[in-house]
mmCIF file of C-alpha atoms in Angstrom:
data_model
loop_
_atom_site.group_PDB
_atom_site.id
_atom_site.type_symbol
_atom_site.label_atom_id
_atom_site.label_comp_id
_atom_site.label_asym_id
_atom_site.label_seq_id
_atom_site.Cartn_x
_atom_site.Cartn_y
_atom_site.Cartn_z
ATOM 1 C CA MET A 1 0.238 18.381 6.259
ATOM 2 C CA LYS A 2 1.313 20.750 3.603
ATOM 3 C CA GLU A 3 -1.676 22.198 1.728
ATOM 4 C CA PHE A 4 -1.958 21.786 -2.001
ATOM 5 C CA SER A 5 -4.344 23.694 -4.322
ATOM 6 C CA LYS A 6 -6.478 21.714 -6.782
ATOM 7 C CA ASP A 7 -4.263 22.815 -9.597
ATOM 8 C CA GLU A 8 -1.097 21.746 -7.934
ATOM 9 C CA ILE A 9 -2.764 18.188 -7.283
ATOM 10 C CA LYS A 10 -3.811 18.089 -10.904
ATOM 11 C CA LYS A 11 -0.239 18.622 -11.993
ATOM 12 C CA PHE A 12 0.913 15.596 -9.845
ATOM 13 C CA TYR A 13 -1.725 13.391 -11.548
ATOM 14 C CA LYS A 14 -0.852 14.686 -14.968
ATOM 15 C CA ALA A 15 2.980 14.076 -14.519
ATOM 16 C CA ARG A 16 2.316 10.564 -13.616
ATOM 17 C CA VAL A 17 0.300 10.046 -16.826
ATOM 18 C CA ALA A 18 3.111 11.833 -18.724
ATOM 19 C CA LYS A 19 5.584 9.168 -17.649
ATOM 20 C CA VAL A 20 3.362 6.350 -18.995
ATOM 21 C CA VAL A 21 2.831 8.272 -22.234
ATOM 22 C CA ASN A 22 6.563 8.429 -22.540
ATOM 23 C CA TYR A 23 6.813 4.455 -22.068
ATOM 24 C CA LEU A 24 4.094 3.973 -24.570
ATOM 25 C CA ASN A 25 5.789 6.100 -27.150
ATOM 26 C CA GLU A 26 9.228 4.371 -26.459
ATOM 27 C CA ASN A 27 7.692 1.081 -26.885
ATOM 28 C CA LYS A 28 5.441 1.915 -29.740
ATOM 29 C CA ILE A 29 2.346 1.110 -27.918
ATOM 30 C CA SER A 30 -0.875 3.066 -28.988
ATOM 31 C CA LEU A 31 -2.710 2.782 -25.725
ATOM 32 C CA ALA A 32 -2.844 0.871 -22.437
ATOM 33 C CA VAL A 33 -6.144 -0.365 -20.573
ATOM 34 C CA PHE A 34 -6.388 -0.375 -16.767
ATOM 35 C CA ILE A 35 -9.455 -2.021 -15.251
ATOM 36 C CA ASP A 36 -10.557 -1.759 -11.586
ATOM 37 C CA ASN A 37 -13.633 -3.728 -10.548
ATOM 38 C CA GLU A 38 -14.751 -6.392 -7.957
ATOM 39 C CA GLU A 39 -12.768 -9.119 -9.807
ATOM 40 C CA HIS A 40 -9.479 -7.223 -9.390
ATOM 41 C CA ARG A 41 -8.506 -3.973 -7.792
ATOM 42 C CA ASP A 42 -6.057 -1.915 -9.679
ATOM 43 C CA PRO A 43 -4.564 1.136 -7.777
ATOM 44 C CA ALA A 44 -3.498 2.566 -11.156
ATOM 45 C CA ILE A 45 -6.916 4.073 -11.355
ATOM 46 C CA PRO A 46 -6.571 6.306 -8.196
ATOM 47 C CA TYR A 47 -2.857 6.798 -8.948
ATOM 48 C CA PHE A 48 -3.639 8.327 -12.305
ATOM 49 C CA THR A 49 -6.960 9.947 -11.789
ATOM 50 C CA GLY A 50 -7.834 10.244 -7.950
ATOM 51 C CA HIS A 51 -10.855 8.308 -8.662
ATOM 52 C CA PRO A 52 -11.156 5.642 -5.925
ATOM 53 C CA SER A 53 -12.496 2.529 -7.583
ATOM 54 C CA ASP A 54 -14.660 0.903 -10.044
ATOM 55 C CA ALA A 55 -13.653 2.304 -13.543
ATOM 56 C CA ILE A 56 -11.707 1.708 -16.600
ATOM 57 C CA LEU A 57 -8.789 3.989 -17.575
ATOM 58 C CA ILE A 58 -7.284 4.183 -21.117
ATOM 59 C CA ILE A 59 -4.212 6.060 -21.380
ATOM 60 C CA THR A 60 -3.042 6.877 -25.005
ATOM 61 C CA SER A 61 0.317 7.579 -26.692
ATOM 62 C CA ASP A 62 -0.806 11.103 -27.556
ATOM 63 C CA GLY A 63 -1.273 12.051 -23.870
ATOM 64 C CA SER A 64 -5.075 11.376 -23.367
ATOM 65 C CA SER A 65 -6.447 9.685 -20.310
ATOM 66 C CA VAL A 66 -10.102 8.464 -20.803
ATOM 67 C CA LEU A 67 -11.764 7.567 -17.473
ATOM 68 C CA ILE A 68 -14.829 5.301 -17.809
ATOM 69 C CA PRO A 69 -16.331 5.320 -14.270
ATOM 70 C CA TRP A 70 -19.239 3.446 -12.844
ATOM 71 C CA ASP A 71 -20.017 6.425 -10.612
ATOM 72 C CA GLU A 72 -20.176 9.424 -12.986
ATOM 73 C CA ILE A 73 -21.146 11.942 -10.344
ATOM 74 C CA LEU A 74 -18.295 10.971 -8.131
ATOM 75 C CA ALA A 75 -15.751 11.112 -10.890
ATOM 76 C CA LYS A 76 -16.860 14.512 -11.855
ATOM 77 C CA LYS A 77 -16.233 15.758 -8.377
ATOM 78 C CA VAL A 78 -12.945 14.052 -7.531
ATOM 79 C CA ALA A 79 -11.197 12.648 -10.761
ATOM 80 C CA VAL A 80 -8.615 14.035 -13.020
ATOM 81 C CA TYR A 81 -8.669 13.005 -16.644
ATOM 82 C CA SER A 82 -8.737 14.351 -20.270
ATOM 83 C CA LYS A 83 -12.136 12.783 -21.002
ATOM 84 C CA MET A 84 -14.886 10.966 -19.098
ATOM 85 C CA VAL A 85 -17.348 8.509 -20.513
ATOM 86 C CA PRO A 86 -19.874 6.872 -18.073
ATOM 87 C CA PHE A 87 -19.734 3.145 -17.670
ATOM 88 C CA THR A 88 -23.353 2.751 -17.460
ATOM 89 C CA ARG A 89 -23.647 3.857 -21.056
ATOM 90 C CA TYR A 90 -22.424 0.489 -22.012
ATOM 91 C CA LYS A 91 -24.610 -1.505 -19.477
ATOM 92 C CA CYS A 92 -21.463 -1.719 -17.135
ATOM 93 C CA ASN A 93 -19.754 -4.295 -19.519
ATOM 94 C CA SER A 94 -16.034 -3.723 -19.448
ATOM 95 C CA ILE A 95 -15.264 -5.404 -22.849
ATOM 96 C CA GLU A 96 -18.139 -3.321 -24.583
ATOM 97 C CA ALA A 97 -17.001 -0.066 -22.980
ATOM 98 C CA THR A 98 -13.386 -0.555 -23.855
ATOM 99 C CA LYS A 99 -14.249 -1.555 -27.314
ATOM 100 C CA SER A 100 -16.438 1.375 -28.072
ATOM 101 C CA VAL A 101 -14.164 3.916 -26.439
ATOM 102 C CA ILE A 102 -11.013 2.663 -28.461
ATOM 103 C CA ASN A 103 -13.270 2.636 -31.752
ATOM 104 C CA ILE A 104 -13.939 6.477 -31.000
ATOM 105 C CA LEU A 105 -10.301 7.107 -30.275
ATOM 106 C CA ALA A 106 -9.359 5.399 -33.556
ATOM 107 C CA SER A 107 -10.912 8.268 -35.411
ATOM 108 C CA LYS A 108 -8.162 10.594 -34.111
ATOM 109 C CA LEU A 109 -5.369 8.213 -33.240
ATOM 110 C CA ASP A 110 -3.635 5.703 -35.411
ATOM 111 C CA ILE A 111 -4.106 2.659 -33.223
ATOM 112 C CA ASN A 112 -1.785 -0.239 -33.614
ATOM 113 C CA LYS A 113 -0.771 -1.949 -30.453
ATOM 114 C CA ILE A 114 -2.958 -2.135 -27.338
ATOM 115 C CA ALA A 115 -1.695 -3.326 -23.964
ATOM 116 C CA LEU A 116 -4.436 -5.143 -21.896
ATOM 117 C CA PRO A 117 -3.765 -5.744 -18.173
ATOM 118 C CA PRO A 118 -1.943 -9.030 -17.126
ATOM 119 C CA TYR A 119 -4.466 -9.653 -14.504
ATOM 120 C CA LEU A 120 -7.319 -10.523 -16.800
ATOM 121 C CA THR A 121 -8.466 -14.057 -16.731
ATOM 122 C CA TYR A 122 -7.659 -16.109 -19.814
ATOM 123 C CA ASN A 123 -11.254 -16.364 -20.812
ATOM 124 C CA ASP A 124 -11.646 -12.505 -20.445
ATOM 125 C CA TYR A 125 -8.400 -12.002 -22.477
ATOM 126 C CA LEU A 126 -9.913 -14.255 -25.390
ATOM 127 C CA LYS A 127 -13.132 -12.165 -25.168
ATOM 128 C CA PHE A 128 -11.128 -8.886 -25.449
ATOM 129 C CA ILE A 129 -9.321 -10.267 -28.387
ATOM 130 C CA ASP A 130 -12.446 -11.056 -30.137
ATOM 131 C CA ALA A 131 -14.024 -7.707 -29.337
ATOM 132 C CA LEU A 132 -10.792 -5.878 -30.538
ATOM 133 C CA ASN A 133 -10.151 -8.116 -33.642
ATOM 134 C CA ASN A 134 -9.307 -4.903 -35.707
ATOM 135 C CA TYR A 135 -6.280 -4.165 -33.552
ATOM 136 C CA TYR A 136 -2.957 -5.942 -32.385
ATOM 137 C CA VAL A 137 -3.943 -6.668 -28.769
ATOM 138 C CA TYR A 138 -1.384 -8.265 -26.292
ATOM 139 C CA CYS A 139 -1.139 -8.935 -22.767
ATOM 140 C CA LYS A 140 2.297 -8.983 -21.302
ATOM 141 C CA GLU A 141 3.443 -9.710 -17.631
ATOM 142 C CA ASN A 142 6.481 -7.367 -17.782
ATOM 143 C CA GLY A 143 5.180 -4.564 -19.800
ATOM 144 C CA VAL A 144 3.575 -1.129 -19.224
ATOM 145 C CA HIS A 145 1.538 -2.386 -16.226
ATOM 146 C CA GLN A 146 4.608 -3.671 -14.653
ATOM 147 C CA PHE A 147 6.183 -0.229 -15.508
ATOM 148 C CA VAL A 148 3.367 1.389 -13.425
ATOM 149 C CA VAL A 149 3.908 -0.986 -10.408
ATOM 150 C CA ASN A 150 7.644 0.150 -10.475
ATOM 151 C CA LEU A 151 6.773 3.680 -10.900
ATOM 152 C CA ARG A 152 4.598 3.683 -7.854
ATOM 153 C CA MET A 153 7.610 2.612 -5.701
ATOM 154 C CA ILE A 154 8.848 6.115 -5.871
ATOM 155 C CA LYS A 155 6.555 8.591 -4.156
ATOM 156 C CA ASP A 156 6.080 12.149 -5.370
ATOM 157 C CA GLU A 157 5.762 15.191 -3.156
ATOM 158 C CA TYR A 158 1.926 14.776 -2.844
ATOM 159 C CA GLU A 159 2.271 11.043 -2.009
ATOM 160 C CA ILE A 160 4.794 11.631 0.626
ATOM 161 C CA GLU A 161 2.763 14.292 2.296
ATOM 162 C CA CYS A 162 -0.418 12.112 2.282
ATOM 163 C CA THR A 163 1.441 9.180 3.812
ATOM 164 C CA LYS A 164 3.170 11.325 6.512
ATOM 165 C CA GLU A 165 -0.263 12.511 7.407
ATOM 166 C CA ALA A 166 -1.527 9.035 7.770
ATOM 167 C CA ALA A 167 1.500 8.118 9.917
ATOM 168 C CA ARG A 168 1.134 11.209 11.991
ATOM 169 C CA ILE A 169 -2.612 10.350 12.690
ATOM 170 C CA ALA A 170 -1.571 6.876 13.539
ATOM 171 C CA ASP A 171 0.956 8.180 16.090
ATOM 172 C CA LEU A 172 -1.783 10.264 17.707
ATOM 173 C CA ILE A 173 -3.904 7.018 17.995
ATOM 174 C CA ILE A 174 -1.000 5.074 19.521
ATOM 175 C CA ASP A 175 -0.462 7.786 22.098
ATOM 176 C CA LYS A 176 -4.276 7.764 22.918
ATOM 177 C CA ILE A 177 -4.300 3.943 23.013
ATOM 178 C CA GLU A 178 -1.413 3.973 25.557
ATOM 179 C CA GLU A 179 -3.331 6.491 27.814
ATOM 180 C CA GLN A 180 -6.464 4.454 27.647
ATOM 181 C CA VAL A 181 -4.858 1.152 28.374
ATOM 182 C CA ILE A 182 -3.242 2.731 31.493
ATOM 183 C CA SER A 183 -6.570 4.295 32.589
ATOM 184 C CA GLY A 184 -8.294 1.034 32.059
ATOM 185 C CA GLN A 185 -10.679 2.270 29.228
ATOM 186 C CA ILE A 186 -9.323 -0.126 26.744
ATOM 187 C CA LYS A 187 -9.561 -3.713 28.101
ATOM 188 C CA THR A 188 -10.015 -6.054 25.078
ATOM 189 C CA GLU A 189 -8.859 -6.603 21.543
ATOM 190 C CA MET A 190 -12.265 -5.456 20.336
ATOM 191 C CA ASP A 191 -12.035 -2.289 22.363
ATOM 192 C CA VAL A 192 -8.705 -1.137 20.694
ATOM 193 C CA ALA A 193 -9.828 -2.235 17.142
ATOM 194 C CA LEU A 194 -12.994 -0.267 17.389
ATOM 195 C CA PHE A 195 -11.248 2.752 18.887
ATOM 196 C CA ILE A 196 -8.822 2.837 15.920
ATOM 197 C CA GLU A 197 -12.022 2.653 13.540
ATOM 198 C CA ARG A 198 -13.451 5.630 15.222
ATOM 199 C CA GLU A 199 -10.403 7.732 15.801
ATOM 200 C CA CYS A 200 -9.094 7.475 12.285
ATOM 201 C CA ARG A 201 -12.259 8.998 10.949
ATOM 202 C CA ILE A 202 -12.400 11.652 13.552
ATOM 203 C CA HIS A 203 -8.976 12.854 12.280
ATOM 204 C CA GLY A 204 -10.100 12.828 8.551
ATOM 205 C CA CYS A 205 -9.053 9.360 7.342
ATOM 206 C CA GLN A 206 -11.063 7.381 4.969
ATOM 207 C CA ARG A 207 -10.709 4.022 6.574
ATOM 208 C CA THR A 208 -8.124 1.638 8.080
ATOM 209 C CA GLY A 209 -5.484 0.306 5.721
ATOM 210 C CA PHE A 210 -6.550 -3.442 6.513
ATOM 211 C CA GLU A 211 -8.338 -5.283 9.233
ATOM 212 C CA THR A 212 -6.767 -4.252 12.585
ATOM 213 C CA LEU A 213 -4.782 -7.213 14.142
ATOM 214 C CA ALA A 214 -5.008 -7.030 17.887
ATOM 215 C CA ALA A 215 -3.652 -9.997 19.647
ATOM 216 C CA GLY A 216 -3.419 -10.410 23.439
ATOM 217 C CA PRO A 217 -0.814 -12.822 25.087
ATOM 218 C CA GLU A 218 -2.741 -15.924 24.247
ATOM 219 C CA ARG A 219 -2.570 -15.080 20.548
ATOM 220 C CA SER A 220 0.347 -13.058 20.107
ATOM 221 C CA PHE A 221 2.318 -16.025 18.853
ATOM 222 C CA ALA A 222 0.663 -15.588 15.369
ATOM 223 C CA ILE A 223 2.247 -13.422 12.805
ATOM 224 C CA HIS A 224 -1.096 -12.199 11.640
ATOM 225 C CA ALA A 225 -3.600 -13.181 14.402
ATOM 226 C CA PHE A 226 -6.810 -14.936 13.091
ATOM 227 C CA PRO A 227 -9.399 -13.616 13.528
ATOM 228 C CA GLY A 228 -7.890 -10.152 13.574
ATOM 229 C CA TYR A 229 -9.487 -9.353 16.896
ATOM 230 C CA THR A 230 -11.841 -10.962 19.425
ATOM 231 C CA SER A 231 -13.337 -9.938 22.734
ATOM 232 C CA ALA A 232 -10.327 -11.405 24.516
ATOM 233 C CA SER A 233 -8.427 -9.283 27.161
ATOM 234 C CA TRP A 234 -5.962 -6.768 25.572
ATOM 235 C CA PRO A 235 -3.351 -6.046 26.769
ATOM 236 C CA ASP A 236 -2.822 -8.614 29.435
ATOM 237 C CA ASN A 237 0.162 -9.929 31.451
ATOM 238 C CA GLY A 238 2.757 -10.913 28.845
ATOM 239 C CA LEU A 239 3.254 -9.749 25.212
ATOM 240 C CA SER A 240 0.370 -8.123 23.139
ATOM 241 C CA ILE A 241 0.539 -6.953 19.656
ATOM 242 C CA LEU A 242 -1.314 -4.408 17.688
ATOM 243 C CA ASP A 243 -0.820 -3.985 13.908
ATOM 244 C CA PHE A 244 -2.878 -1.331 12.100
ATOM 245 C CA GLY A 245 -2.954 1.243 9.462
ATOM 246 C CA VAL A 246 -4.935 4.330 8.512
ATOM 247 C CA VAL A 247 -5.619 5.691 5.104
ATOM 248 C CA TYR A 248 -5.431 9.612 4.431
ATOM 249 C CA ASN A 249 -6.228 10.693 0.800
ATOM 250 C CA GLY A 250 -5.883 6.943 -0.418
ATOM 251 C CA TYR A 251 -2.452 6.387 1.276
ATOM 252 C CA THR A 252 -1.897 4.187 4.170
ATOM 253 C CA SER A 253 0.301 3.890 7.120
ATOM 254 C CA ASP A 254 1.334 0.654 8.605
ATOM 255 C CA THR A 255 2.590 0.254 12.099
ATOM 256 C CA THR A 256 2.896 -2.467 14.782
ATOM 257 C CA LEU A 257 3.387 -1.925 18.391
ATOM 258 C CA THR A 258 3.995 -4.466 21.289
ATOM 259 C CA ILE A 259 2.829 -3.987 24.802
ATOM 260 C CA ALA A 260 4.781 -5.718 27.416
ATOM 261 C CA LYS A 261 2.690 -5.987 30.496
ATOM 262 C CA GLY A 262 3.619 -6.994 34.133
ATOM 263 C CA GLU A 263 6.667 -9.284 35.119
ATOM 264 C CA LEU A 264 7.911 -10.863 32.189
ATOM 265 C CA SER A 265 9.828 -14.187 31.780
ATOM 266 C CA GLU A 266 13.525 -14.380 30.768
ATOM 267 C CA GLY A 267 12.214 -15.558 27.291
ATOM 268 C CA GLN A 268 9.999 -12.871 26.828
ATOM 269 C CA GLU A 269 12.574 -10.334 27.780
ATOM 270 C CA LYS A 270 14.956 -11.962 25.265
ATOM 271 C CA ILE A 271 12.390 -11.529 22.512
ATOM 272 C CA LEU A 272 11.959 -7.974 23.109
ATOM 273 C CA SER A 273 15.709 -7.144 23.199
ATOM 274 C CA LEU A 274 16.312 -9.046 19.949
ATOM 275 C CA VAL A 275 13.545 -7.319 18.125
ATOM 276 C CA GLN A 276 14.611 -3.980 19.218
ATOM 277 C CA LYS A 277 18.269 -4.678 18.490
ATOM 278 C CA ALA A 278 17.314 -5.807 14.866
ATOM 279 C CA TYR A 279 15.239 -2.767 14.300
ATOM 280 C CA ASP A 280 17.975 -0.393 15.535
ATOM 281 C CA GLU A 281 20.610 -2.159 13.399
ATOM 282 C CA CYS A 282 18.529 -2.500 10.209
ATOM 283 C CA LEU A 283 17.257 1.231 10.252
ATOM 284 C CA GLN A 284 20.853 2.017 9.588
ATOM 285 C CA LEU A 285 20.788 0.228 6.336
ATOM 286 C CA TYR A 286 17.764 1.807 5.014
ATOM 287 C CA LYS A 287 19.580 4.366 2.911
ATOM 288 C CA PRO A 288 19.644 5.305 -0.828
ATOM 289 C CA GLY A 289 21.903 3.096 -2.925
ATOM 290 C CA LEU A 290 22.355 0.336 -0.201
ATOM 291 C CA ASN A 291 21.333 -3.038 -1.017
ATOM 292 C CA ILE A 292 17.904 -4.020 0.034
ATOM 293 C CA LYS A 293 18.931 -7.706 0.499
ATOM 294 C CA ASP A 294 21.573 -6.645 3.014
ATOM 295 C CA ALA A 295 19.089 -5.064 5.234
ATOM 296 C CA ALA A 296 17.026 -8.203 5.300
ATOM 297 C CA SER A 297 20.218 -10.287 5.825
ATOM 298 C CA LYS A 298 21.227 -8.047 8.829
ATOM 299 C CA ALA A 299 17.992 -9.008 10.583
ATOM 300 C CA ASP A 300 18.594 -12.763 10.035
ATOM 301 C CA GLU A 301 22.128 -12.423 11.434
ATOM 302 C CA VAL A 302 20.906 -10.558 14.572
ATOM 303 C CA PHE A 303 18.351 -13.425 15.268
ATOM 304 C CA ALA A 304 20.588 -16.267 14.075
ATOM 305 C CA LYS A 305 23.256 -15.340 16.715
ATOM 306 C CA ALA A 306 20.501 -15.947 19.337
ATOM 307 C CA LYS A 307 19.388 -19.157 17.607
ATOM 308 C CA GLN A 308 16.151 -17.430 16.546
ATOM 309 C CA LYS A 309 14.623 -17.032 13.120
ATOM 310 C CA MET A 310 12.141 -14.450 11.923
ATOM 311 C CA PRO A 311 9.342 -16.113 9.880
ATOM 312 C CA HIS A 312 8.513 -13.130 7.610
ATOM 313 C CA SER A 313 10.224 -10.555 5.608
ATOM 314 C CA LEU A 314 11.632 -7.516 7.125
ATOM 315 C CA GLY A 315 9.574 -5.021 5.306
ATOM 316 C CA HIS A 316 7.560 -3.913 2.064
ATOM 317 C CA GLY A 317 6.596 -0.763 0.349
ATOM 318 C CA ILE A 318 3.250 1.077 1.222
ATOM 319 C CA GLY A 319 1.194 3.636 -0.517
ATOM 320 C CA LEU A 320 -2.336 3.110 -2.156
ATOM 321 C CA GLU A 321 -1.989 -0.548 -1.137
ATOM 322 C CA ILE A 322 -0.765 -1.948 2.098
ATOM 323 C CA HIS A 323 1.757 -4.248 0.407
ATOM 324 C CA GLU A 324 3.591 -2.784 -2.562
ATOM 325 C CA SER A 325 6.965 -3.000 -4.008
ATOM 326 C CA PRO A 326 9.754 -3.423 -2.914
ATOM 327 C CA ARG A 327 9.853 -6.150 -0.620
ATOM 328 C CA VAL A 328 12.666 -6.178 2.005
ATOM 329 C CA SER A 329 13.605 -9.727 1.827
ATOM 330 C CA THR A 330 16.638 -12.038 1.303
ATOM 331 C CA ARG A 331 14.831 -13.258 -1.631
ATOM 332 C CA VAL A 332 14.757 -10.129 -3.633
ATOM 333 C CA ASP A 333 17.068 -9.473 -6.617
ATOM 334 C CA SER A 334 20.511 -8.804 -5.432
ATOM 335 C CA ASN A 335 20.890 -5.798 -7.401
ATOM 336 C CA ALA A 336 17.749 -4.107 -5.800
ATOM 337 C CA THR A 337 18.620 -1.025 -3.752
ATOM 338 C CA PHE A 338 16.805 1.589 -1.675
ATOM 339 C CA LYS A 339 15.806 4.698 -3.679
ATOM 340 C CA GLU A 340 15.002 8.259 -2.638
ATOM 341 C CA GLY A 341 11.217 8.516 -2.390
ATOM 342 C CA MET A 342 10.410 4.974 -1.297
ATOM 343 C CA ILE A 343 8.336 4.548 1.719
ATOM 344 C CA ILE A 344 8.974 1.106 3.376
ATOM 345 C CA THR A 345 8.153 -0.559 6.415
ATOM 346 C CA LEU A 346 10.728 -1.946 8.862
ATOM 347 C CA GLU A 347 9.159 -4.618 10.901
ATOM 348 C CA PRO A 348 11.386 -7.224 12.741
ATOM 349 C CA GLY A 349 9.349 -9.642 14.783
ATOM 350 C CA LEU A 350 9.817 -12.999 16.708
ATOM 351 C CA TYR A 351 7.064 -15.279 17.830
ATOM 352 C CA ASP A 352 6.944 -18.203 20.357
ATOM 353 C CA GLU A 353 3.905 -20.347 21.116
ATOM 354 C CA LYS A 354 4.607 -20.233 24.951
ATOM 355 C CA GLU A 355 6.165 -16.818 25.302
ATOM 356 C CA GLY A 356 4.023 -14.928 22.921
ATOM 357 C CA GLY A 357 5.309 -12.497 20.170
ATOM 358 C CA CYS A 358 6.812 -9.123 19.528
ATOM 359 C CA ARG A 359 6.770 -7.100 16.327
ATOM 360 C CA LEU A 360 8.036 -3.465 15.975
ATOM 361 C CA GLU A 361 6.976 -1.723 12.780
ATOM 362 C CA ASN A 362 7.436 1.724 11.467
ATOM 363 C CA ASP A 363 7.200 3.548 8.098
ATOM 364 C CA ILE A 364 10.493 4.774 6.690
ATOM 365 C CA LEU A 365 11.074 7.357 3.860
ATOM 366 C CA ILE A 366 14.176 6.988 2.013
ATOM 367 C CA THR A 367 15.658 10.417 1.685
ATOM 368 C CA GLN A 368 18.414 11.889 -0.436
ATOM 369 C CA ASP A 369 21.081 11.251 2.166
ATOM 370 C CA GLY A 370 19.520 8.805 4.530
ATOM 371 C CA ASN A 371 16.049 8.033 5.869
ATOM 372 C CA GLU A 372 13.164 9.610 7.892
ATOM 373 C CA VAL A 373 11.150 7.581 10.348
ATOM 374 C CA ILE A 374 7.639 8.991 9.576
ATOM 375 C CA SER A 375 5.734 6.854 12.128
ATOM 376 C CA HIS A 376 6.729 6.417 15.772
ATOM 377 C CA SER A 377 5.454 3.065 16.943
ATOM 378 C CA ARG A 378 7.297 1.350 19.887
ATOM 379 C CA ILE A 379 7.476 -1.427 22.455
ATOM 380 C CA ILE A 380 5.322 -0.147 25.367
ATOM 381 C CA ARG A 381 6.091 -1.415 28.921
ATOM 382 C CA ILE A 382 3.223 -1.273 31.376
ATOM 383 C CA SER A 383 3.551 -2.416 34.997
#
């Protein structure tokens, strides 16, 4: 991974905040409040500050970013902000903390319009209105918070490098899994899931992106196996699926491989062939300026010709969250296009109760003139 100095990393965070400040000024909003807690996780906190979780962030129209973290010591070590106020000062009460900090800011900033996050419960929204009755407070679904969601679709250089590193580590893990399956060291779903947990941390990752989904032939008919993994044999004769991600500096990869073991039936061979064909043809449509809906339609077309149907979308954005905008689906806005800087999964799949399932998923960076496949999952055949 390309090395960045602390000052360079700070510039990325400040540049993101600056875009929100511009939005606030253009829309005559004094400040926006972002809240991350056990009730609702908001990736805006790590996106703008680098602080991992459990904090309130207030961004003002004059360019300030005030972080109110639960873990003051951690925030001092890792976060980027204009000012930090400990959450414990307000007995860990989100409403009281927000109210008090805004009142302090009002001494230097003419506060008129305050944007609260749309994910607040109605009861909490009413409490915020009561606490901030000196100001015009509103909660809008398609406002500054949605602007931030859209902003996060396009990754900056630092985000791209972090995601590439996560994908590189995932590739290393996949190669080791193949080796250990062949040598007989990995024998069960639990073996492979726990192997991923250990390996990702050995290579500097913070965690897996989500619960690993390891499904042997008896369970690979499921889109997302439940439970995620068991003590059942993996892989075994037939089709086995492994879906996992690893998180590096907050950014996750997301890959799915299929292991085809032993002599396969005609139906299983057909599933593998169709999934690979859909993957290859749709990859050509992951390019800047091309319609997102067209890529999803191409997958449907490939499967429909064989009288098959894929039961999920073709892909989704990844980043600080495992599922981000945009979705690659026939249900998206017909005007939505791929844009340079997006990192999106490509994951065609077919599932049959008798034959089992196959999914092939990789992470695709949309570049200026095409795309770059940054992960290298695959269909693995083992005799």
